[in-house]
PDB file of C-alpha atoms in Angstrom:
ATOM      1  CA  UNK A   1      -5.736 108.733 120.777  1.00  0.00           C
ATOM      2  CA  UNK A   2      -5.363 106.615 123.896  1.00  0.00           C
ATOM      3  CA  UNK A   3      -7.492 107.868 126.773  1.00  0.00           C
ATOM      4  CA  UNK A   4      -8.538 106.749 130.225  1.00  0.00           C
ATOM      5  CA  UNK A   5     -11.578 108.790 131.207  1.00  0.00           C
ATOM      6  CA  UNK A   6     -12.602 108.547 134.828  1.00  0.00           C
ATOM      7  CA  UNK A   7     -15.933 109.330 136.446  1.00  0.00           C
ATOM      8  CA  UNK A   8     -16.566 112.560 138.292  1.00  0.00           C
ATOM      9  CA  UNK A   9     -15.996 113.557 141.905  1.00  0.00           C
ATOM     10  CA  UNK A  10     -17.949 111.809 144.621  1.00  0.00           C
ATOM     11  CA  UNK A  11     -19.159 113.016 147.999  1.00  0.00           C
ATOM     12  CA  UNK A  12     -20.293 110.071 150.087  1.00  0.00           C
ATOM     13  CA  UNK A  13     -21.302 109.483 153.668  1.00  0.00           C
ATOM     14  CA  UNK A  14     -19.281 107.394 156.109  1.00  0.00           C
ATOM     15  CA  UNK A  15     -20.226 103.736 155.911  1.00  0.00           C
ATOM     16  CA  UNK A  16     -21.454 104.022 152.333  1.00  0.00           C
ATOM     17  CA  UNK A  17     -19.789 102.646 149.210  1.00  0.00           C
ATOM     18  CA  UNK A  18     -18.797 104.152 145.886  1.00  0.00           C
ATOM     19  CA  UNK A  19     -17.948 102.851 142.425  1.00  0.00           C
ATOM     20  CA  UNK A  20     -15.371 104.692 140.342  1.00  0.00           C
ATOM     21  CA  UNK A  21     -15.207 104.042 136.611  1.00  0.00           C
ATOM     22  CA  UNK A  22     -12.411 104.306 134.065  1.00  0.00           C
ATOM     23  CA  UNK A  23     -13.437 104.175 130.410  1.00  0.00           C
ATOM     24  CA  UNK A  24     -10.648 103.212 128.031  1.00  0.00           C
ATOM     25  CA  UNK A  25     -10.452 104.203 124.396  1.00  0.00           C
ATOM     26  CA  UNK A  26      -7.946 104.182 121.564  1.00  0.00           C
ATOM     27  CA  UNK A  27      -6.382 100.793 122.297  1.00  0.00           C
ATOM     28  CA  UNK A  28      -7.208  97.111 122.780  1.00  0.00           C
ATOM     29  CA  UNK A  29      -8.729  97.214 126.270  1.00  0.00           C
ATOM     30  CA  UNK A  30      -8.360  93.515 127.008  1.00  0.00           C
ATOM     31  CA  UNK A  31      -4.663  93.424 126.125  1.00  0.00           C
ATOM     32  CA  UNK A  32      -3.304  95.457 129.043  1.00  0.00           C
ATOM     33  CA  UNK A  33      -3.729  95.285 132.795  1.00  0.00           C
ATOM     34  CA  UNK A  34      -5.516  98.150 134.499  1.00  0.00           C
ATOM     35  CA  UNK A  35      -3.983  99.457 137.697  1.00  0.00           C
ATOM     36  CA  UNK A  36      -5.549 101.568 140.430  1.00  0.00           C
ATOM     37  CA  UNK A  37      -3.622 104.011 142.595  1.00  0.00           C
ATOM     38  CA  UNK A  38      -4.682 106.064 145.628  1.00  0.00           C
ATOM     39  CA  UNK A  39      -3.361 109.517 146.456  1.00  0.00           C
ATOM     40  CA  UNK A  40      -4.465 110.985 149.764  1.00  0.00           C
ATOM     41  CA  UNK A  41      -4.473 114.766 149.896  1.00  0.00           C
ATOM     42  CA  UNK A  42      -0.972 116.128 149.611  1.00  0.00           C
ATOM     43  CA  UNK A  43       0.544 112.693 150.000  1.00  0.00           C
ATOM     44  CA  UNK A  44       2.259 110.041 147.980  1.00  0.00           C
ATOM     45  CA  UNK A  45       0.892 107.292 145.783  1.00  0.00           C
ATOM     46  CA  UNK A  46      -0.326 103.872 146.917  1.00  0.00           C
ATOM     47  CA  UNK A  47      -0.892 100.935 144.623  1.00  0.00           C
ATOM     48  CA  UNK A  48      -4.313  99.386 145.240  1.00  0.00           C
ATOM     49  CA  UNK A  49      -4.244  96.537 142.757  1.00  0.00           C
ATOM     50  CA  UNK A  50      -4.673  95.598 139.148  1.00  0.00           C
ATOM     51  CA  UNK A  51      -7.066  93.655 136.986  1.00  0.00           C
ATOM     52  CA  UNK A  52      -6.477  91.743 133.776  1.00  0.00           C
ATOM     53  CA  UNK A  53      -9.409  92.815 131.579  1.00  0.00           C
ATOM     54  CA  UNK A  54      -9.030  89.722 129.410  1.00  0.00           C
ATOM     55  CA  UNK A  55      -9.959  87.207 132.098  1.00  0.00           C
ATOM     56  CA  UNK A  56     -10.904  89.331 135.118  1.00  0.00           C
ATOM     57  CA  UNK A  57      -7.941  88.095 137.126  1.00  0.00           C
ATOM     58  CA  UNK A  58      -6.943  90.438 139.941  1.00  0.00           C
ATOM     59  CA  UNK A  59      -4.072  91.171 142.309  1.00  0.00           C
ATOM     60  CA  UNK A  60      -4.504  93.401 145.348  1.00  0.00           C
ATOM     61  CA  UNK A  61      -2.261  95.185 147.771  1.00  0.00           C
ATOM     62  CA  UNK A  62      -2.953  93.397 151.060  1.00  0.00           C
ATOM     63  CA  UNK A  63      -3.756  96.785 152.590  1.00  0.00           C
ATOM     64  CA  UNK A  64      -6.754  97.192 150.283  1.00  0.00           C
ATOM     65  CA  UNK A  65      -8.126  93.660 150.365  1.00  0.00           C
ATOM     66  CA  UNK A  66     -11.684  93.869 151.594  1.00  0.00           C
ATOM     67  CA  UNK A  67     -11.804  97.587 150.865  1.00  0.00           C
ATOM     68  CA  UNK A  68     -11.494  97.668 147.071  1.00  0.00           C
ATOM     69  CA  UNK A  69     -12.979  95.385 144.431  1.00  0.00           C
ATOM     70  CA  UNK A  70     -11.843  95.661 140.818  1.00  0.00           C
ATOM     71  CA  UNK A  71     -14.034  94.624 137.908  1.00  0.00           C
ATOM     72  CA  UNK A  72     -14.318  95.287 134.189  1.00  0.00           C
ATOM     73  CA  UNK A  73     -17.024  95.435 131.545  1.00  0.00           C
ATOM     74  CA  UNK A  74     -15.396  94.327 128.316  1.00  0.00           C
ATOM     75  CA  UNK A  75     -18.403  95.354 126.233  1.00  0.00           C
ATOM     76  CA  UNK A  76     -17.883  99.005 127.147  1.00  0.00           C
ATOM     77  CA  UNK A  77     -14.085  98.907 127.721  1.00  0.00           C
ATOM     78  CA  UNK A  78     -14.615 100.173 131.229  1.00  0.00           C
ATOM     79  CA  UNK A  79     -12.827  99.261 134.438  1.00  0.00           C
ATOM     80  CA  UNK A  80     -14.441  99.790 137.806  1.00  0.00           C
ATOM     81  CA  UNK A  81     -13.244 100.080 141.374  1.00  0.00           C
ATOM     82  CA  UNK A  82     -15.766  99.578 144.139  1.00  0.00           C
ATOM     83  CA  UNK A  83     -14.846 100.904 147.576  1.00  0.00           C
ATOM     84  CA  UNK A  84     -16.935  99.822 150.554  1.00  0.00           C
ATOM     85  CA  UNK A  85     -17.472 100.816 154.174  1.00  0.00           C
ATOM     86  CA  UNK A  86     -15.991 104.213 153.536  1.00  0.00           C
ATOM     87  CA  UNK A  87     -14.318 106.249 156.268  1.00  0.00           C
ATOM     88  CA  UNK A  88     -12.469 109.554 156.244  1.00  0.00           C
ATOM     89  CA  UNK A  89      -9.275 107.580 155.575  1.00  0.00           C
ATOM     90  CA  UNK A  90     -10.665 106.720 152.156  1.00  0.00           C
ATOM     91  CA  UNK A  91     -10.957 110.371 151.128  1.00  0.00           C
ATOM     92  CA  UNK A  92      -8.442 110.680 148.304  1.00  0.00           C
ATOM     93  CA  UNK A  93      -7.946 110.979 144.580  1.00  0.00           C
ATOM     94  CA  UNK A  94      -8.057 107.626 142.841  1.00  0.00           C
ATOM     95  CA  UNK A  95      -6.336 107.018 139.520  1.00  0.00           C
ATOM     96  CA  UNK A  96      -6.594 104.272 136.967  1.00  0.00           C
ATOM     97  CA  UNK A  97      -3.497 103.636 134.869  1.00  0.00           C
ATOM     98  CA  UNK A  98      -2.328 101.126 132.307  1.00  0.00           C
ATOM     99  CA  UNK A  99       0.874  99.715 130.862  1.00  0.00           C
ATOM    100  CA  UNK A 100       0.151 100.264 127.191  1.00  0.00           C
ATOM    101  CA  UNK A 101       3.357 101.653 125.688  1.00  0.00           C
ATOM    102  CA  UNK A 102       5.551  99.451 127.852  1.00  0.00           C
ATOM    103  CA  UNK A 103       4.772  96.483 130.101  1.00  0.00           C
ATOM    104  CA  UNK A 104       7.288  97.813 132.601  1.00  0.00           C
ATOM    105  CA  UNK A 105       5.462 100.950 133.722  1.00  0.00           C
ATOM    106  CA  UNK A 106       2.106 102.691 134.003  1.00  0.00           C
ATOM    107  CA  UNK A 107       2.453 105.073 131.107  1.00  0.00           C
ATOM    108  CA  UNK A 108      -1.166 106.101 130.617  1.00  0.00           C
ATOM    109  CA  UNK A 109      -3.174 107.552 133.487  1.00  0.00           C
ATOM    110  CA  UNK A 110      -6.711 108.709 133.972  1.00  0.00           C
ATOM    111  CA  UNK A 111      -7.350 112.236 135.197  1.00  0.00           C
ATOM    112  CA  UNK A 112      -8.195 111.028 138.691  1.00  0.00           C
ATOM    113  CA  UNK A 113     -11.448 110.826 140.639  1.00  0.00           C
ATOM    114  CA  UNK A 114     -11.804 112.656 143.915  1.00  0.00           C
ATOM    115  CA  UNK A 115     -13.693 110.765 146.600  1.00  0.00           C
ATOM    116  CA  UNK A 116     -14.638 112.709 149.722  1.00  0.00           C
ATOM    117  CA  UNK A 117     -16.126 110.883 152.676  1.00  0.00           C
ATOM    118  CA  UNK A 118     -18.050 113.240 154.907  1.00  0.00           C
ATOM    119  CA  UNK A 119     -21.316 113.348 156.764  1.00  0.00           C
TER     120      UNK A 119
ATOM    121  CA  UNK B   1       7.022  95.514 151.583  1.00  0.00           C
ATOM    122  CA  UNK B   2       9.877  97.275 149.813  1.00  0.00           C
ATOM    123  CA  UNK B   3      10.412 100.751 151.255  1.00  0.00           C
ATOM    124  CA  UNK B   4      11.370 103.513 148.836  1.00  0.00           C
ATOM    125  CA  UNK B   5      13.068 106.557 150.334  1.00  0.00           C
ATOM    126  CA  UNK B   6      13.346 109.929 148.654  1.00  0.00           C
ATOM    127  CA  UNK B   7      15.103 112.986 150.070  1.00  0.00           C
ATOM    128  CA  UNK B   8      13.898 116.533 149.877  1.00  0.00           C
ATOM    129  CA  UNK B   9      15.772 118.968 147.693  1.00  0.00           C
ATOM    130  CA  UNK B  10      17.720 121.343 149.889  1.00  0.00           C
ATOM    131  CA  UNK B  11      16.990 124.442 147.866  1.00  0.00           C
ATOM    132  CA  UNK B  12      14.887 125.716 145.001  1.00  0.00           C
ATOM    133  CA  UNK B  13      16.630 125.467 141.655  1.00  0.00           C
ATOM    134  CA  UNK B  14      17.452 128.219 139.207  1.00  0.00           C
ATOM    135  CA  UNK B  15      16.122 127.837 135.701  1.00  0.00           C
ATOM    136  CA  UNK B  16      18.863 126.529 133.415  1.00  0.00           C
ATOM    137  CA  UNK B  17      20.713 124.684 136.172  1.00  0.00           C
ATOM    138  CA  UNK B  18      20.958 120.934 136.558  1.00  0.00           C
ATOM    139  CA  UNK B  19      19.537 118.980 139.472  1.00  0.00           C
ATOM    140  CA  UNK B  20      19.823 115.435 140.800  1.00  0.00           C
ATOM    141  CA  UNK B  21      17.023 113.672 142.641  1.00  0.00           C
ATOM    142  CA  UNK B  22      17.842 110.587 144.642  1.00  0.00           C
ATOM    143  CA  UNK B  23      15.882 107.464 145.514  1.00  0.00           C
ATOM    144  CA  UNK B  24      16.857 104.466 147.644  1.00  0.00           C
ATOM    145  CA  UNK B  25      15.259 101.068 147.971  1.00  0.00           C
ATOM    146  CA  UNK B  26      15.257  98.767 150.990  1.00  0.00           C
ATOM    147  CA  UNK B  27      15.884  95.819 148.673  1.00  0.00           C
ATOM    148  CA  UNK B  28      17.696  95.389 145.392  1.00  0.00           C
ATOM    149  CA  UNK B  29      15.503  96.154 142.397  1.00  0.00           C
ATOM    150  CA  UNK B  30      17.771  94.178 140.058  1.00  0.00           C
ATOM    151  CA  UNK B  31      15.804  91.161 138.956  1.00  0.00           C
ATOM    152  CA  UNK B  32      17.173  87.846 137.736  1.00  0.00           C
ATOM    153  CA  UNK B  33      16.383  88.860 134.145  1.00  0.00           C
ATOM    154  CA  UNK B  34      19.053  91.557 134.403  1.00  0.00           C
ATOM    155  CA  UNK B  35      16.569  94.435 134.421  1.00  0.00           C
ATOM    156  CA  UNK B  36      16.268  96.945 137.260  1.00  0.00           C
ATOM    157  CA  UNK B  37      12.614  97.604 138.045  1.00  0.00           C
ATOM    158  CA  UNK B  38      12.673 101.261 139.052  1.00  0.00           C
ATOM    159  CA  UNK B  39      10.513 103.939 137.435  1.00  0.00           C
ATOM    160  CA  UNK B  40      10.349 107.714 137.743  1.00  0.00           C
ATOM    161  CA  UNK B  41       7.241 109.874 137.474  1.00  0.00           C
ATOM    162  CA  UNK B  42       6.595 113.602 137.497  1.00  0.00           C
ATOM    163  CA  UNK B  43       3.356 114.918 138.914  1.00  0.00           C
ATOM    164  CA  UNK B  44       2.840 118.538 137.943  1.00  0.00           C
ATOM    165  CA  UNK B  45       0.491 120.596 140.135  1.00  0.00           C
ATOM    166  CA  UNK B  46      -3.103 119.525 139.593  1.00  0.00           C
ATOM    167  CA  UNK B  47      -2.209 116.795 137.116  1.00  0.00           C
ATOM    168  CA  UNK B  48      -1.933 113.027 137.018  1.00  0.00           C
ATOM    169  CA  UNK B  49       1.512 111.424 137.330  1.00  0.00           C
ATOM    170  CA  UNK B  50       3.453 111.239 134.078  1.00  0.00           C
ATOM    171  CA  UNK B  51       5.956 108.486 133.368  1.00  0.00           C
ATOM    172  CA  UNK B  52       9.471 109.810 132.724  1.00  0.00           C
ATOM    173  CA  UNK B  53      11.838 106.864 133.065  1.00  0.00           C
ATOM    174  CA  UNK B  54      11.289 103.126 133.311  1.00  0.00           C
ATOM    175  CA  UNK B  55      13.658 100.243 133.996  1.00  0.00           C
ATOM    176  CA  UNK B  56      15.931 102.722 135.778  1.00  0.00           C
ATOM    177  CA  UNK B  57      17.294 104.425 132.670  1.00  0.00           C
ATOM    178  CA  UNK B  58      14.934 104.139 129.679  1.00  0.00           C
ATOM    179  CA  UNK B  59      13.146 107.352 128.774  1.00  0.00           C
ATOM    180  CA  UNK B  60       9.449 107.025 128.139  1.00  0.00           C
ATOM    181  CA  UNK B  61       8.065 107.990 124.764  1.00  0.00           C
ATOM    182  CA  UNK B  62       8.071 111.736 124.196  1.00  0.00           C
ATOM    183  CA  UNK B  63      10.152 112.555 127.285  1.00  0.00           C
ATOM    184  CA  UNK B  64      12.868 115.162 126.823  1.00  0.00           C
ATOM    185  CA  UNK B  65      16.477 113.980 126.765  1.00  0.00           C
ATOM    186  CA  UNK B  66      17.103 116.493 129.544  1.00  0.00           C
ATOM    187  CA  UNK B  67      15.888 113.684 131.827  1.00  0.00           C
ATOM    188  CA  UNK B  68      18.156 110.750 132.548  1.00  0.00           C
ATOM    189  CA  UNK B  69      18.074 107.933 135.058  1.00  0.00           C
ATOM    190  CA  UNK B  70      20.886 105.906 136.537  1.00  0.00           C
ATOM    191  CA  UNK B  71      21.768 103.807 139.547  1.00  0.00           C
ATOM    192  CA  UNK B  72      22.631 100.469 141.026  1.00  0.00           C
ATOM    193  CA  UNK B  73      20.406  97.862 142.660  1.00  0.00           C
ATOM    194  CA  UNK B  74      19.339 100.019 145.590  1.00  0.00           C
ATOM    195  CA  UNK B  75      20.454 103.588 144.881  1.00  0.00           C
ATOM    196  CA  UNK B  76      19.074 105.621 142.017  1.00  0.00           C
ATOM    197  CA  UNK B  77      19.340 109.095 140.566  1.00  0.00           C
ATOM    198  CA  UNK B  78      17.201 111.143 138.238  1.00  0.00           C
ATOM    199  CA  UNK B  79      19.194 113.907 136.568  1.00  0.00           C
ATOM    200  CA  UNK B  80      17.460 116.896 135.051  1.00  0.00           C
ATOM    201  CA  UNK B  81      19.632 119.163 132.957  1.00  0.00           C
ATOM    202  CA  UNK B  82      18.798 122.759 131.985  1.00  0.00           C
ATOM    203  CA  UNK B  83      15.801 122.905 134.306  1.00  0.00           C
ATOM    204  CA  UNK B  84      12.732 124.660 132.934  1.00  0.00           C
ATOM    205  CA  UNK B  85       9.619 126.049 134.553  1.00  0.00           C
ATOM    206  CA  UNK B  86       7.622 123.102 133.155  1.00  0.00           C
ATOM    207  CA  UNK B  87       9.736 120.708 135.261  1.00  0.00           C
ATOM    208  CA  UNK B  88       8.205 122.010 138.488  1.00  0.00           C
ATOM    209  CA  UNK B  89       6.270 119.411 140.421  1.00  0.00           C
ATOM    210  CA  UNK B  90       6.767 116.329 142.559  1.00  0.00           C
ATOM    211  CA  UNK B  91       9.008 113.507 141.364  1.00  0.00           C
ATOM    212  CA  UNK B  92       8.205 109.980 142.491  1.00  0.00           C
ATOM    213  CA  UNK B  93      10.202 106.815 142.113  1.00  0.00           C
ATOM    214  CA  UNK B  94       8.459 103.454 142.113  1.00  0.00           C
ATOM    215  CA  UNK B  95       9.597  99.857 142.332  1.00  0.00           C
ATOM    216  CA  UNK B  96       8.065  97.002 140.379  1.00  0.00           C
ATOM    217  CA  UNK B  97      10.362  94.136 141.310  1.00  0.00           C
ATOM    218  CA  UNK B  98       7.792  92.656 143.687  1.00  0.00           C
ATOM    219  CA  UNK B  99       4.239  93.153 144.881  1.00  0.00           C
ATOM    220  CA  UNK B 100       2.931  95.276 146.421  1.00  0.00           C
ATOM    221  CA  UNK B 101       4.226  97.953 144.088  1.00  0.00           C
ATOM    222  CA  UNK B 102       5.480 100.848 146.186  1.00  0.00           C
ATOM    223  CA  UNK B 103       6.304 104.508 145.614  1.00  0.00           C
ATOM    224  CA  UNK B 104       8.595 106.921 147.377  1.00  0.00           C
ATOM    225  CA  UNK B 105       7.199 109.905 149.252  1.00  0.00           C
ATOM    226  CA  UNK B 106       8.175 112.221 146.420  1.00  0.00           C
ATOM    227  CA  UNK B 107      10.673 115.024 145.928  1.00  0.00           C
ATOM    228  CA  UNK B 108       9.330 118.477 145.219  1.00  0.00           C
ATOM    229  CA  UNK B 109      11.142 120.565 142.639  1.00  0.00           C
ATOM    230  CA  UNK B 110      10.695 124.312 142.943  1.00  0.00           C
ATOM    231  CA  UNK B 111      12.233 127.138 140.999  1.00  0.00           C
ATOM    232  CA  UNK B 112      13.767 130.239 142.527  1.00  0.00           C
TER     233      UNK B 112
END
């Protein structure tokens, strides 16, 4: 069974950083790009960027350059998103997703990781 | 960036009825390969988004044939026939013709 299992909720202080993980199982991890999407409370979805797990190549939404850094650990089939200099604007649910069944759409999603930035 | 616009549904829907959800793009999503890069997702309350339709009209694996997608280069429609309680949630359209990938604001489907 294909699964993307994300790390648990985070409560972090303003100015701190956080690293969200997404552990993949049930498919060839290095064969499919991993995407990251932000959903602020009650709002729509924003594409943050994607990483090619095979070679570590990345593409970011300009809005998130400098805020998010995407990495992978091929040995554990895990993708990571590091968010730095957190403010209240970064409080959101973050999803990882991949294009496994079709290259044309994110058809497998993690369960989401809630990040709350508060003092 | 490409702007995706989605309207609100005017009224809650009665179970068993059909409903159309619209989506418009600020730029044509028809690519030179002949494919139209528009996807539809459903996000049920408290869940992750679920892919329904990709490339404007292709149903994702396991998706009911009650869902169908259509459109042109900039105007798109998701049709849901015989609406069920399990269809309740927010429907998002998304473009993939160019980066950054962008989503619409969502259309909320409620039942009477």
